[in-house]
Amino acid sequence: MTSVHSGGSIRNDAQAKRKVFKNVLDSPFVMKWPAISNEVGQSVLTHLITLLEPIGTIRRENTKNKKKEKKQEQTSSYPEIYKRLRTGNNTITELLEKIIQDKEQEHHHQWTIFVCKRDIQPTQLCNHLLPMCTMAKAKLVPLPEGSVVKIGQALNIPRVSVLALQLKEDNGDNNNKEEERLRLAVEEVPYLVQTQWLDDATASKGTYQPTNVKVIQTTAPIKQPKKQQQQQQQQQQQQKQQKRPQDQSNNNNNNQPNKKIKR
C-alpha cells in the first residue's frame, strides 16, 4: 500500500499519537473447546462419513419411490446405527436436557456429540453445548472446516451442523468394524475440562464469580483544538486554490497546436 500525500507537510500528515489503556470485560462463565490436531479431526470425519453413507443411500432410494408401501418397506432396512443417531442442534439440545434431568437413569452407551464448529456462524449458536455436554458426561468432538457439506451429502440432508451418536464397542461382529474405528478415533479427543463455576452451579453452592477485567495498551491520535484544525483546513484550501490556475495554464499550453515556421 502506498501512502497518499495530502499536499501539506509530512510532519502534519503524520499525526501524533499517545498511549491509551482500555478496559475489556470478559465473562467468567467461559469454557474452552477441546483442542485436537488436524490429523485426528480428519480421521474422525472420514470414519463418520463412512458409517453414515448407508443411511444416505437408503434415503435417496426412498425419495425416488412415491408409494407409501414401498417407503415403509425401505425404512425397515436402515442399519442398526440409525436408531442411535440424532441430528439437528435443537434435537440434540433436548436430548442433553433429558440426560441431565434424568440423572438416576444409567446410560449404558454414552452419547458422542459431533459439532461442525468452524462452519457455524456465529459460534454462539453452539456454545451452549459445552456446559451441557459436561453435565451430561457426553464427549464433544469439534469437526474440521467443511464438514457440514460432507456430512449432509453422506446423510442426504441439505445441512447437518450437529449430530449425536451412541457408539458401541466391537463384540466380534464384522458389521461393527467401521463403528469400532470411529470409536477408537474419538478416544483420542480429550474430554472437556471441568470448571469451578459449573461444579458450584450443579452443587447449588451459588458462589459469586467476579467479572474478568483485562487492560489493553493501545494508541490513539492526539486531537488538536478546534481553532488549530480550522486554521489547517483554511491553509489546505488556499494551497489548492493556488494550484488550480497553474494547472489550468499548463493544460492550455499543452492543448495549443504547434505552429509551422515559414521560411
PDB file of C-alpha atoms in Angstrom, residues 8-208:
ATOM      1  CA  GLY A   8       0.748  19.650   3.285  1.00  0.00           C
ATOM      2  CA  SER A   9       3.963  18.973   5.093  1.00  0.00           C
ATOM      3  CA  ILE A  10       4.896  15.416   6.004  1.00  0.00           C
ATOM      4  CA  ARG A  11       5.012  16.338   9.681  1.00  0.00           C
ATOM      5  CA  ASN A  12       1.381  17.456   9.542  1.00  0.00           C
ATOM      6  CA  ASP A  13       0.323  14.224   7.784  1.00  0.00           C
ATOM      7  CA  ALA A  14       1.963  12.051  10.437  1.00  0.00           C
ATOM      8  CA  GLN A  15      -0.457  12.709  13.267  1.00  0.00           C
ATOM      9  CA  ALA A  16       0.932  12.406  16.765  1.00  0.00           C
ATOM     10  CA  LYS A  17      -0.345   9.526  18.907  1.00  0.00           C
ATOM     11  CA  ARG A  18      -0.458   8.817  22.603  1.00  0.00           C
ATOM     12  CA  LYS A  19      -0.674   5.694  24.759  1.00  0.00           C
ATOM     13  CA  VAL A  20      -4.164   4.665  25.861  1.00  0.00           C
ATOM     14  CA  PHE A  21      -5.256   1.931  28.284  1.00  0.00           C
ATOM     15  CA  LYS A  22      -8.670   0.383  27.611  1.00  0.00           C
ATOM     16  CA  ASN A  23     -10.621  -1.959  29.884  1.00  0.00           C
ATOM     17  CA  VAL A  24     -12.110  -5.109  28.328  1.00  0.00           C
ATOM     18  CA  LEU A  25     -14.800  -7.055  30.201  1.00  0.00           C
ATOM     19  CA  ASP A  26     -14.875 -10.834  29.851  1.00  0.00           C
ATOM     20  CA  SER A  27     -17.456 -13.267  31.175  1.00  0.00           C
ATOM     21  CA  PRO A  28     -16.221 -15.611  33.922  1.00  0.00           C
ATOM     22  CA  PHE A  29     -18.541 -18.362  32.639  1.00  0.00           C
ATOM     23  CA  VAL A  30     -16.300 -19.477  29.801  1.00  0.00           C
ATOM     24  CA  MET A  31     -15.400 -22.983  28.662  1.00  0.00           C
ATOM     25  CA  LYS A  32     -12.802 -23.957  26.079  1.00  0.00           C
ATOM     26  CA  TRP A  33     -13.415 -26.335  23.203  1.00  0.00           C
ATOM     27  CA  PRO A  34     -11.283 -29.489  23.150  1.00  0.00           C
ATOM     28  CA  ALA A  35      -8.109 -28.972  21.134  1.00  0.00           C
ATOM     29  CA  ILE A  36      -7.414 -31.702  18.572  1.00  0.00           C
ATOM     30  CA  SER A  37      -4.919 -31.983  15.754  1.00  0.00           C
ATOM     31  CA  ASN A  38      -5.900 -31.789  12.107  1.00  0.00           C
ATOM     32  CA  GLU A  39      -4.991 -35.465  11.600  1.00  0.00           C
ATOM     33  CA  VAL A  40      -7.334 -36.608  14.376  1.00  0.00           C
ATOM     34  CA  GLY A  41     -10.122 -34.374  13.079  1.00  0.00           C
ATOM     35  CA  GLN A  42      -9.813 -35.690   9.533  1.00  0.00           C
ATOM     36  CA  SER A  43      -9.657 -39.282  10.795  1.00  0.00           C
ATOM     37  CA  VAL A  44     -12.851 -38.853  12.824  1.00  0.00           C
ATOM     38  CA  LEU A  45     -14.618 -37.200   9.876  1.00  0.00           C
ATOM     39  CA  THR A  46     -13.581 -39.942   7.431  1.00  0.00           C
ATOM     40  CA  HIS A  47     -14.831 -42.803   9.650  1.00  0.00           C
ATOM     41  CA  LEU A  48     -18.003 -40.871  10.493  1.00  0.00           C
ATOM     42  CA  ILE A  49     -18.893 -40.329   6.828  1.00  0.00           C
ATOM     43  CA  THR A  50     -18.224 -43.988   6.003  1.00  0.00           C
ATOM     44  CA  LEU A  51     -20.539 -45.017   8.838  1.00  0.00           C
ATOM     45  CA  LEU A  52     -23.341 -42.646   7.750  1.00  0.00           C
ATOM     46  CA  GLU A  53     -23.257 -43.231   3.980  1.00  0.00           C
ATOM     47  CA  PRO A  54     -25.576 -46.319   4.051  1.00  0.00           C
ATOM     48  CA  ILE A  55     -28.276 -44.173   5.664  1.00  0.00           C
ATOM     49  CA  GLY A  56     -27.992 -41.574   2.917  1.00  0.00           C
ATOM     50  CA  THR A  57     -28.156 -44.261   0.231  1.00  0.00           C
ATOM     51  CA  ILE A  58     -31.441 -45.584   1.595  1.00  0.00           C
ATOM     52  CA  ARG A  59     -32.843 -42.059   1.834  1.00  0.00           C
ATOM     53  CA  ARG A  60     -32.052 -41.463  -1.844  1.00  0.00           C
ATOM     54  CA  GLU A  61     -33.906 -44.642  -2.749  1.00  0.00           C
ATOM     55  CA  ASN A  62     -36.888 -43.544  -0.662  1.00  0.00           C
ATOM     56  CA  THR A  63     -37.125 -40.213  -2.456  1.00  0.00           C
ATOM     57  CA  LYS A  64     -37.323 -41.985  -5.815  1.00  0.00           C
ATOM     58  CA  ASN A  65     -40.296 -44.114  -4.754  1.00  0.00           C
ATOM     59  CA  LYS A  66     -43.559 -42.244  -4.346  1.00  0.00           C
ATOM     60  CA  LYS A  67     -45.730 -45.048  -2.995  1.00  0.00           C
ATOM     61  CA  LYS A  68     -46.120 -45.212   0.796  1.00  0.00           C
ATOM     62  CA  GLU A  69     -45.939 -49.019   0.933  1.00  0.00           C
ATOM     63  CA  LYS A  70     -42.512 -49.067  -0.647  1.00  0.00           C
ATOM     64  CA  LYS A  71     -41.339 -46.348   1.709  1.00  0.00           C
ATOM     65  CA  GLN A  72     -42.434 -48.356   4.739  1.00  0.00           C
ATOM     66  CA  GLU A  73     -40.610 -51.405   3.467  1.00  0.00           C
ATOM     67  CA  GLN A  74     -37.388 -49.469   2.923  1.00  0.00           C
ATOM     68  CA  THR A  75     -37.400 -47.637   6.252  1.00  0.00           C
ATOM     69  CA  SER A  76     -37.126 -51.013   7.989  1.00  0.00           C
ATOM     70  CA  SER A  77     -33.902 -51.687   6.031  1.00  0.00           C
ATOM     71  CA  TYR A  78     -31.999 -48.866   7.728  1.00  0.00           C
ATOM     72  CA  PRO A  79     -28.814 -50.015   9.513  1.00  0.00           C
ATOM     73  CA  GLU A  80     -28.971 -50.550  13.240  1.00  0.00           C
ATOM     74  CA  ILE A  81     -26.985 -47.391  13.978  1.00  0.00           C
ATOM     75  CA  TYR A  82     -29.862 -45.315  12.582  1.00  0.00           C
ATOM     76  CA  LYS A  83     -31.702 -45.875  15.886  1.00  0.00           C
ATOM     77  CA  ARG A  84     -28.729 -44.424  17.761  1.00  0.00           C
ATOM     78  CA  LEU A  85     -28.427 -41.308  15.598  1.00  0.00           C
ATOM     79  CA  ARG A  86     -29.780 -37.810  16.298  1.00  0.00           C
ATOM     80  CA  THR A  87     -29.350 -34.776  14.051  1.00  0.00           C
ATOM     81  CA  GLY A  88     -30.005 -31.083  14.486  1.00  0.00           C
ATOM     82  CA  ASN A  89     -28.996 -28.512  17.079  1.00  0.00           C
ATOM     83  CA  ASN A  90     -32.447 -28.301  18.699  1.00  0.00           C
ATOM     84  CA  THR A  91     -32.913 -32.092  18.785  1.00  0.00           C
ATOM     85  CA  ILE A  92     -29.556 -32.662  20.460  1.00  0.00           C
ATOM     86  CA  THR A  93     -30.152 -29.828  22.924  1.00  0.00           C
ATOM     87  CA  GLU A  94     -33.394 -31.533  24.004  1.00  0.00           C
ATOM     88  CA  LEU A  95     -31.555 -34.868  24.236  1.00  0.00           C
ATOM     89  CA  LEU A  96     -28.910 -33.409  26.557  1.00  0.00           C
ATOM     90  CA  GLU A  97     -31.587 -31.749  28.690  1.00  0.00           C
ATOM     91  CA  LYS A  98     -33.292 -35.110  29.227  1.00  0.00           C
ATOM     92  CA  ILE A  99     -29.999 -36.785  30.155  1.00  0.00           C
ATOM     93  CA  ILE A 100     -29.158 -34.022  32.650  1.00  0.00           C
ATOM     94  CA  GLN A 101     -32.603 -34.105  34.264  1.00  0.00           C
ATOM     95  CA  ASP A 102     -32.709 -37.899  34.376  1.00  0.00           C
ATOM     96  CA  LYS A 103     -29.573 -38.345  36.476  1.00  0.00           C
ATOM     97  CA  GLU A 104     -30.691 -41.547  38.175  1.00  0.00           C
ATOM     98  CA  GLN A 105     -31.101 -43.462  34.906  1.00  0.00           C
ATOM     99  CA  GLU A 106     -27.920 -45.210  33.779  1.00  0.00           C
ATOM    100  CA  HIS A 107     -26.987 -44.858  30.133  1.00  0.00           C
ATOM    101  CA  HIS A 108     -25.126 -47.952  29.032  1.00  0.00           C
ATOM    102  CA  HIS A 109     -23.709 -46.193  25.973  1.00  0.00           C
ATOM    103  CA  GLN A 110     -22.697 -42.594  26.337  1.00  0.00           C
ATOM    104  CA  TRP A 111     -23.538 -40.130  23.616  1.00  0.00           C
ATOM    105  CA  THR A 112     -20.866 -38.529  21.462  1.00  0.00           C
ATOM    106  CA  ILE A 113     -21.721 -35.091  20.084  1.00  0.00           C
ATOM    107  CA  PHE A 114     -20.141 -34.087  16.769  1.00  0.00           C
ATOM    108  CA  VAL A 115     -20.199 -30.347  16.027  1.00  0.00           C
ATOM    109  CA  CYS A 116     -19.170 -28.597  12.798  1.00  0.00           C
ATOM    110  CA  LYS A 117     -17.900 -25.681  14.880  1.00  0.00           C
ATOM    111  CA  ARG A 118     -15.904 -23.960  12.154  1.00  0.00           C
ATOM    112  CA  ASP A 119     -18.883 -23.986   9.770  1.00  0.00           C
ATOM    113  CA  ILE A 120     -21.349 -22.457  12.262  1.00  0.00           C
ATOM    114  CA  GLN A 121     -21.629 -18.670  12.191  1.00  0.00           C
ATOM    115  CA  PRO A 122     -21.851 -17.184  14.723  1.00  0.00           C
ATOM    116  CA  THR A 123     -20.297 -19.711  17.103  1.00  0.00           C
ATOM    117  CA  GLN A 124     -22.659 -18.590  19.891  1.00  0.00           C
ATOM    118  CA  LEU A 125     -25.248 -20.899  18.309  1.00  0.00           C
ATOM    119  CA  CYS A 126     -23.350 -23.954  19.595  1.00  0.00           C
ATOM    120  CA  ASN A 127     -21.520 -22.631  22.692  1.00  0.00           C
ATOM    121  CA  HIS A 128     -24.345 -23.842  24.943  1.00  0.00           C
ATOM    122  CA  LEU A 129     -23.294 -27.421  24.146  1.00  0.00           C
ATOM    123  CA  LEU A 130     -20.089 -27.002  26.173  1.00  0.00           C
ATOM    124  CA  PRO A 131     -21.650 -26.928  29.669  1.00  0.00           C
ATOM    125  CA  MET A 132     -24.477 -29.269  28.637  1.00  0.00           C
ATOM    126  CA  CYS A 133     -22.084 -31.982  27.429  1.00  0.00           C
ATOM    127  CA  THR A 134     -20.079 -31.635  30.649  1.00  0.00           C
ATOM    128  CA  MET A 135     -23.177 -32.081  32.801  1.00  0.00           C
ATOM    129  CA  ALA A 136     -24.455 -34.962  30.645  1.00  0.00           C
ATOM    130  CA  LYS A 137     -20.998 -36.626  30.602  1.00  0.00           C
ATOM    131  CA  ALA A 138     -21.064 -36.701  26.811  1.00  0.00           C
ATOM    132  CA  LYS A 139     -17.935 -36.302  24.709  1.00  0.00           C
ATOM    133  CA  LEU A 140     -17.883 -33.249  22.463  1.00  0.00           C
ATOM    134  CA  VAL A 141     -15.960 -33.588  19.191  1.00  0.00           C
ATOM    135  CA  PRO A 142     -15.350 -30.492  17.015  1.00  0.00           C
ATOM    136  CA  LEU A 143     -15.061 -31.375  13.332  1.00  0.00           C
ATOM    137  CA  PRO A 144     -12.783 -29.669  10.765  1.00  0.00           C
ATOM    138  CA  GLU A 145     -13.932 -26.968   8.379  1.00  0.00           C
ATOM    139  CA  GLY A 146     -16.126 -28.119   5.502  1.00  0.00           C
ATOM    140  CA  SER A 147     -17.712 -30.979   7.464  1.00  0.00           C
ATOM    141  CA  VAL A 148     -21.246 -29.602   7.052  1.00  0.00           C
ATOM    142  CA  VAL A 149     -21.290 -30.274   3.304  1.00  0.00           C
ATOM    143  CA  LYS A 150     -19.657 -33.709   3.556  1.00  0.00           C
ATOM    144  CA  ILE A 151     -21.971 -34.962   6.324  1.00  0.00           C
ATOM    145  CA  GLY A 152     -25.001 -33.558   4.517  1.00  0.00           C
ATOM    146  CA  GLN A 153     -24.051 -35.471   1.378  1.00  0.00           C
ATOM    147  CA  ALA A 154     -23.475 -38.665   3.366  1.00  0.00           C
ATOM    148  CA  LEU A 155     -26.915 -38.449   5.038  1.00  0.00           C
ATOM    149  CA  ASN A 156     -28.681 -36.934   2.001  1.00  0.00           C
ATOM    150  CA  ILE A 157     -29.728 -33.945   4.138  1.00  0.00           C
ATOM    151  CA  PRO A 158     -29.168 -30.332   2.988  1.00  0.00           C
ATOM    152  CA  ARG A 159     -27.354 -29.226   6.153  1.00  0.00           C
ATOM    153  CA  VAL A 160     -26.279 -31.041   9.318  1.00  0.00           C
ATOM    154  CA  SER A 161     -24.137 -28.968  11.684  1.00  0.00           C
ATOM    155  CA  VAL A 162     -24.652 -31.013  14.879  1.00  0.00           C
ATOM    156  CA  LEU A 163     -25.248 -34.738  15.304  1.00  0.00           C
ATOM    157  CA  ALA A 164     -25.098 -37.274  18.125  1.00  0.00           C
ATOM    158  CA  LEU A 165     -24.231 -40.973  18.132  1.00  0.00           C
ATOM    159  CA  GLN A 166     -24.271 -43.722  20.710  1.00  0.00           C
ATOM    160  CA  LEU A 167     -21.101 -45.663  19.953  1.00  0.00           C
ATOM    161  CA  LYS A 168     -20.818 -49.312  20.968  1.00  0.00           C
ATOM    162  CA  GLU A 169     -17.729 -51.403  21.457  1.00  0.00           C
ATOM    163  CA  ASP A 170     -16.938 -54.155  18.975  1.00  0.00           C
ATOM    164  CA  ASN A 171     -18.106 -57.563  20.231  1.00  0.00           C
ATOM    165  CA  GLY A 172     -16.647 -59.542  17.351  1.00  0.00           C
ATOM    166  CA  ASP A 173     -19.345 -58.556  14.877  1.00  0.00           C
ATOM    167  CA  ASN A 174     -17.902 -57.969  11.410  1.00  0.00           C
ATOM    168  CA  ASN A 175     -20.597 -55.393  10.643  1.00  0.00           C
ATOM    169  CA  ASN A 176     -19.374 -53.233  13.515  1.00  0.00           C
ATOM    170  CA  LYS A 177     -15.800 -52.730  12.308  1.00  0.00           C
ATOM    171  CA  GLU A 178     -16.280 -49.199  10.972  1.00  0.00           C
ATOM    172  CA  GLU A 179     -18.041 -48.117  14.147  1.00  0.00           C
ATOM    173  CA  GLU A 180     -15.130 -49.504  16.151  1.00  0.00           C
ATOM    174  CA  ARG A 181     -12.676 -47.465  14.057  1.00  0.00           C
ATOM    175  CA  LEU A 182     -14.715 -44.343  14.717  1.00  0.00           C
ATOM    176  CA  ARG A 183     -14.874 -45.106  18.443  1.00  0.00           C
ATOM    177  CA  LEU A 184     -11.092 -45.521  18.634  1.00  0.00           C
ATOM    178  CA  ALA A 185     -10.578 -42.248  16.756  1.00  0.00           C
ATOM    179  CA  VAL A 186     -12.958 -40.450  19.114  1.00  0.00           C
ATOM    180  CA  GLU A 187     -10.991 -41.728  22.123  1.00  0.00           C
ATOM    181  CA  GLU A 188      -8.091 -39.522  21.044  1.00  0.00           C
ATOM    182  CA  VAL A 189     -10.269 -36.437  21.593  1.00  0.00           C
ATOM    183  CA  PRO A 190      -9.928 -35.161  25.184  1.00  0.00           C
ATOM    184  CA  TYR A 191     -12.937 -34.612  27.415  1.00  0.00           C
ATOM    185  CA  LEU A 192     -13.998 -31.111  28.354  1.00  0.00           C
ATOM    186  CA  VAL A 193     -12.109 -29.598  31.261  1.00  0.00           C
ATOM    187  CA  GLN A 194     -14.141 -29.240  34.445  1.00  0.00           C
ATOM    188  CA  THR A 195     -14.689 -25.663  35.606  1.00  0.00           C
ATOM    189  CA  GLN A 196     -15.188 -24.470  39.169  1.00  0.00           C
ATOM    190  CA  TRP A 197     -18.196 -22.287  38.377  1.00  0.00           C
ATOM    191  CA  LEU A 198     -20.039 -25.194  36.731  1.00  0.00           C
ATOM    192  CA  ASP A 199     -19.305 -27.517  39.660  1.00  0.00           C
ATOM    193  CA  ASP A 200     -20.618 -24.894  42.077  1.00  0.00           C
ATOM    194  CA  ALA A 201     -23.724 -24.367  39.972  1.00  0.00           C
ATOM    195  CA  THR A 202     -24.561 -28.083  39.852  1.00  0.00           C
ATOM    196  CA  ALA A 203     -23.934 -28.373  43.601  1.00  0.00           C
ATOM    197  CA  SER A 204     -26.246 -25.389  44.268  1.00  0.00           C
ATOM    198  CA  LYS A 205     -23.499 -23.540  46.132  1.00  0.00           C
ATOM    199  CA  GLY A 206     -24.103 -20.322  44.233  1.00  0.00           C
ATOM    200  CA  THR A 207     -20.658 -18.810  44.813  1.00  0.00           C
ATOM    201  CA  TYR A 208     -20.042 -15.374  43.346  1.00  0.00           C
TER     202      TYR A 208
END
